[in-house]
Short mmCIF file of C-alpha atoms in Angstrom, two decimals:
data_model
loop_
_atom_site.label_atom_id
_atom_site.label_comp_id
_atom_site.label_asym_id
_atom_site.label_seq_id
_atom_site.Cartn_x
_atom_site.Cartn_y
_atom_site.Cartn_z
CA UNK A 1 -12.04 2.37 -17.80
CA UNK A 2 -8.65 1.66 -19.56
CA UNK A 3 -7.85 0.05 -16.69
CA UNK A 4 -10.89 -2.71 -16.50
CA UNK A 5 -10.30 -2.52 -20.92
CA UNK A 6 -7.20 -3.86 -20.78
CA UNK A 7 -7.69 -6.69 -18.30
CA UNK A 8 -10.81 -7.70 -19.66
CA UNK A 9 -8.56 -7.69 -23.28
CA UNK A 10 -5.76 -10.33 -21.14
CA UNK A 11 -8.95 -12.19 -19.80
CA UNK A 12 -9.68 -12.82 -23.78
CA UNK A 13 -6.40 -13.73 -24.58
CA UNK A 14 -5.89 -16.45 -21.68
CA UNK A 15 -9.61 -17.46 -23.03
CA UNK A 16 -7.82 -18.15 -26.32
CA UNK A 17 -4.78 -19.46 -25.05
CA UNK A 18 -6.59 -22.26 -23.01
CA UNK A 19 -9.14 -22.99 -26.24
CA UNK A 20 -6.13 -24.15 -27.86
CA UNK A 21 -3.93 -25.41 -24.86
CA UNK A 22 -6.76 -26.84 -22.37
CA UNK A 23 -3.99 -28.55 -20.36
CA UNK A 24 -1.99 -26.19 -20.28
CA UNK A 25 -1.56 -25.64 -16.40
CA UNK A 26 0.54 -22.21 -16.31
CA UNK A 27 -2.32 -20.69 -18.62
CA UNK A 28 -4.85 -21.24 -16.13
CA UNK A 29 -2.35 -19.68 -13.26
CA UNK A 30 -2.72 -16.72 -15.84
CA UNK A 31 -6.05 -16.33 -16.51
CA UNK A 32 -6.79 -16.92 -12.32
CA UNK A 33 -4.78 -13.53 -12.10
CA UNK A 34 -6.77 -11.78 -14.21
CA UNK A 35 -9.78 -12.62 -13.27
CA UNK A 36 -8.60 -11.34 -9.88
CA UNK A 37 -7.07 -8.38 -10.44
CA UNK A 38 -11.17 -8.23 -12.37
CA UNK A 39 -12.20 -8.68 -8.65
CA UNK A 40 -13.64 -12.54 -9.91
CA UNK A 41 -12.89 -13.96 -6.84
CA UNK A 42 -14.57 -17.81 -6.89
CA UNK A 43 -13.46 -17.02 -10.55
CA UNK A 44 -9.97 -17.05 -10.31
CA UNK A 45 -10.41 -20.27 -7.40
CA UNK A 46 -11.64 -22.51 -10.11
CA UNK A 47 -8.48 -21.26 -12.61
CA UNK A 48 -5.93 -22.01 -9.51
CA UNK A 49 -7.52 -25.14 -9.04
CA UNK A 50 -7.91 -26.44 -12.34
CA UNK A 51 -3.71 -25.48 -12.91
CA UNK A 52 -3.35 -27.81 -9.37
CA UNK A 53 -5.27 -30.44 -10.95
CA UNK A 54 -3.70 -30.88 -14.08
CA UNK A 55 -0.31 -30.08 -12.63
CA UNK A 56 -0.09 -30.87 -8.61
CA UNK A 57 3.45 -29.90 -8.30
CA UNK A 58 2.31 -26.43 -8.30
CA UNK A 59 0.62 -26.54 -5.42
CA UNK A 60 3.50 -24.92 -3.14
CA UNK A 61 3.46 -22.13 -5.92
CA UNK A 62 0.33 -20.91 -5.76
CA UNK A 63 0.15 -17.96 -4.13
CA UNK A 64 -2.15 -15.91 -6.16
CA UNK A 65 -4.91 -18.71 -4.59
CA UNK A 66 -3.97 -17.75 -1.12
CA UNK A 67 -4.81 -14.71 -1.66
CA UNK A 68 -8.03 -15.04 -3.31
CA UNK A 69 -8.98 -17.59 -0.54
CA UNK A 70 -8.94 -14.52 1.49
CA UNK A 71 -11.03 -12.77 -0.29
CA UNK A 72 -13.46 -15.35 -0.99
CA UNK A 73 -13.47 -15.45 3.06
CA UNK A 74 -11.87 -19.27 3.20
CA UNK A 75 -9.63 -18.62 5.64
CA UNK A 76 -8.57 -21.90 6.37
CA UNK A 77 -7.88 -22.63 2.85
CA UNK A 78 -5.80 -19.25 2.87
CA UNK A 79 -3.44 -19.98 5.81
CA UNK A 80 -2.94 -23.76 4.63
CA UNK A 81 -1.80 -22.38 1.26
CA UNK A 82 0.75 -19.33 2.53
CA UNK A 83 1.81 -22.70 4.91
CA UNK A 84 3.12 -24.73 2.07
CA UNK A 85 4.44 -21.29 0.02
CA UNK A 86 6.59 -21.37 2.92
CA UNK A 87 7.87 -24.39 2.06
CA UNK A 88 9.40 -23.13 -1.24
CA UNK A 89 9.83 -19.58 -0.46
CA UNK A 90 10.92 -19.56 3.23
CA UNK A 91 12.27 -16.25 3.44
CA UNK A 92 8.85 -14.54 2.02
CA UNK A 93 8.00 -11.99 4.07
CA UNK A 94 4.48 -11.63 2.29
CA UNK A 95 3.63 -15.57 3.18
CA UNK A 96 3.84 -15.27 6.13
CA UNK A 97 2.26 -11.73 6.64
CA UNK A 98 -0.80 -13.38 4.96
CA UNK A 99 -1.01 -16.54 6.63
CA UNK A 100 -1.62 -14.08 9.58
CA UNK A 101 -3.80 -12.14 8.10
CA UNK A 102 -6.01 -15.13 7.47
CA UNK A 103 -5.34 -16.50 10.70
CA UNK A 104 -6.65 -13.28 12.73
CA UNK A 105 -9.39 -13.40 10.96
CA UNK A 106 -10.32 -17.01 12.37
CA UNK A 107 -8.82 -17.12 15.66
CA UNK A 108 -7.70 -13.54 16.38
CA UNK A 109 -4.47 -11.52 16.31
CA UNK A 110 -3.21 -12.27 19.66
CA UNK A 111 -3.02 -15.89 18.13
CA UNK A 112 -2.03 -14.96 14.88
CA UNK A 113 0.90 -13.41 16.30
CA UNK A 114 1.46 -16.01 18.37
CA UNK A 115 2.28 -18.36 15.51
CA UNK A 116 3.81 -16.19 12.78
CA UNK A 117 6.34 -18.01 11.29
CA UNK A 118 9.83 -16.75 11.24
CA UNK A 119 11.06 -14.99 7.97
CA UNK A 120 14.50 -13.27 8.49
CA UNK A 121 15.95 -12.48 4.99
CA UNK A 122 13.26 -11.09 2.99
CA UNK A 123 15.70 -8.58 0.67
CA UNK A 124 13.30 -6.01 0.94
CA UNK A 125 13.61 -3.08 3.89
CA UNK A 126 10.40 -2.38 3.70
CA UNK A 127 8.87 -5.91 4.18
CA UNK A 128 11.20 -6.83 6.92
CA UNK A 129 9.68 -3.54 8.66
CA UNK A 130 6.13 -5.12 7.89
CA UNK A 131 7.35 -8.36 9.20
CA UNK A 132 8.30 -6.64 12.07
CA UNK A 133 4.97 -4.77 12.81
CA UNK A 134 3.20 -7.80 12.33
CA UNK A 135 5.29 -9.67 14.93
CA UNK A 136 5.01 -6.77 17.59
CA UNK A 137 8.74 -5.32 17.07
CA UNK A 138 8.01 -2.03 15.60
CA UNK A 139 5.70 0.19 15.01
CA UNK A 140 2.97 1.50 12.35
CA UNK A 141 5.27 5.27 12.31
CA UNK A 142 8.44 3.07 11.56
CA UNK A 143 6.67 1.18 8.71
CA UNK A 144 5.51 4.37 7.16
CA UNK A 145 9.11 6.50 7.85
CA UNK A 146 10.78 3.30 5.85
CA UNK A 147 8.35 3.48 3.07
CA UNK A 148 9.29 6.86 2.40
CA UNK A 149 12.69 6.47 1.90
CA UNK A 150 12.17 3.51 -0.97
CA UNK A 151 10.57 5.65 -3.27
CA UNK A 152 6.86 4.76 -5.01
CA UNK A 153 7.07 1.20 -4.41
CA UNK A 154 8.31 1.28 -0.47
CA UNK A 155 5.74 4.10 0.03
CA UNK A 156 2.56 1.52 -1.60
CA UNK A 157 3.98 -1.19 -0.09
CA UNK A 158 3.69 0.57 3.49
CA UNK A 159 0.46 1.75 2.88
CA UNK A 160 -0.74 -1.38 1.88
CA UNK A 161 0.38 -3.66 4.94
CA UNK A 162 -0.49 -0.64 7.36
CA UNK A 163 -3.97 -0.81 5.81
CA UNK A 164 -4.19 -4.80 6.04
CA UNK A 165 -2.55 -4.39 9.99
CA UNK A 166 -5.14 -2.48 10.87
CA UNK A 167 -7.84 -4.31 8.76
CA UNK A 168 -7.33 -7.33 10.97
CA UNK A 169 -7.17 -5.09 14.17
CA UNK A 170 -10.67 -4.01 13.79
CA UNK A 171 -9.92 -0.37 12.93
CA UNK A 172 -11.86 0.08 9.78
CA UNK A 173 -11.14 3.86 9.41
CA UNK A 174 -7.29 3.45 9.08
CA UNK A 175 -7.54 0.57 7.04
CA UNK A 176 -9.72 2.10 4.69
CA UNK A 177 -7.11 5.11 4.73
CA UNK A 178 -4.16 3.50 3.57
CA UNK A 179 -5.50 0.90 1.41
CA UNK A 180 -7.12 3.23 -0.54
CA UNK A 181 -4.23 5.69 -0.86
CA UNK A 182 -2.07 2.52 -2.02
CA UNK A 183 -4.47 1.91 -4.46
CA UNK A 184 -4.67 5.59 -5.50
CA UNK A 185 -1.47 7.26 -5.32
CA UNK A 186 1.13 4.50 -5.58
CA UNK A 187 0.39 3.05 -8.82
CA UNK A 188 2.71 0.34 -10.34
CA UNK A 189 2.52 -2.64 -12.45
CA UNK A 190 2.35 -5.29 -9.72
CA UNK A 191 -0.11 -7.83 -8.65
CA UNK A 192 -0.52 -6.32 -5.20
CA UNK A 193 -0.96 -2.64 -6.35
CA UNK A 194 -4.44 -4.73 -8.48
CA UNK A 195 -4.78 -6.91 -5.04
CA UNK A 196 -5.31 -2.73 -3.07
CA UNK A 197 -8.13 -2.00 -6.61
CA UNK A 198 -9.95 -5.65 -5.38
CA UNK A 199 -9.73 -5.16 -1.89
CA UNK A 200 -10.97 -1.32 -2.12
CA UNK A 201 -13.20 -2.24 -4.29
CA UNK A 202 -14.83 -5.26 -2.42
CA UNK A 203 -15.01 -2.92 0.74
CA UNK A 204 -17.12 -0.47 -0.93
CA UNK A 205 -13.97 2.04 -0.66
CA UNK A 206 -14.51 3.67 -3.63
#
């Protein structure tokens, strides 16, 4: 309950901040991530595209929408948004991992795979390991022996994109495994450890 508390105390702070500031793109951007990480999907849509729309040179920034496109099941909108993050942030591991994602779930993995686009100097170990399962290179074992060795965030961040891998390869059991222990074990103050609470909680994983 602190947990829901606290974001539901940021949601009426943004609600505030935009009162006062109602063109205030970058408030908008903020309150769209909290009504996410509240699991207000179409919610957080409207915030992203109300900061777009006063504010269009955003638009290659905006990666918190890709993501809720995802979840809101718009696909298409999802892997045209990671597209143009890739514009700005080429060497994003996590654009391109969930332009995939999107992409399997409209035309497959085979063709997801297919047209990953190249990302070769994400900073991270661990995400260049997830890049590399995703493209075919390595496999789930190596992602989870290189988590381990980068301490609580490598170790969510491998169960998070094992989870999603095997989310888009059909195999609900396994994704439900890791997602879930990202979301419960691995806690950290990051947008994607609140993106494993939505997506467990969405799935009916709790």
């Amino acid at each position: 309950m602190l947990f829901a508390n606290s974001l539901e105390n940021q949601l009426q702070q943004w609600n505030e901040v935009i009162s006062k500031q109602p063109n205030n793109p970058n408030a908008y951007v903020r309150r769209g991530m909290v009504q996410f990480q509240l699991a207000k999907i179409e919610e957080s849509i409207d915030d992203f595209d109300t900061a777009e729309k006063l504010d269009d040179r955003i638009k290659p920034y905006l990666w918190q929408r890709g993501l809720s496109y995802y979840y809101a099941d718009r696909f298409a909108e999802g892997a045209q948004q990671f597209e143009i993050d890739l514009t700005v942030n080429s060497q994003d591991v996590e654009e391109t991992v969930w332009r995939y994602l999107c992409m399997a779930r409209l035309v497959g993995v085979t063709e997801a795979r297919n047209n990953l686009l190249t990302v070769k100097n994400d900073p991270r170990l661990i995400m260049r390991s997830v890049y590399d399962l995703f493209a075919g290179y390595c496999t789930p074992d190596d992602v989870f022996n290189i988590g381990k060795t980068e301490g609580n965030k490598g170790k969510f961040y491998s169960h998070l994109y094992l989870g999603l891998y095997y989310e888009a390869e059909n195999n609900l059991p396994l994704a439900q495994e890791y997602i879930v222990k990202a979301a419960d074990k691995y806690k950290l103050d990051d947008y994607m450890w609140y993106l494993a609470q939505v997506h467990k909680k969405l799935r009916g994983w709790i």
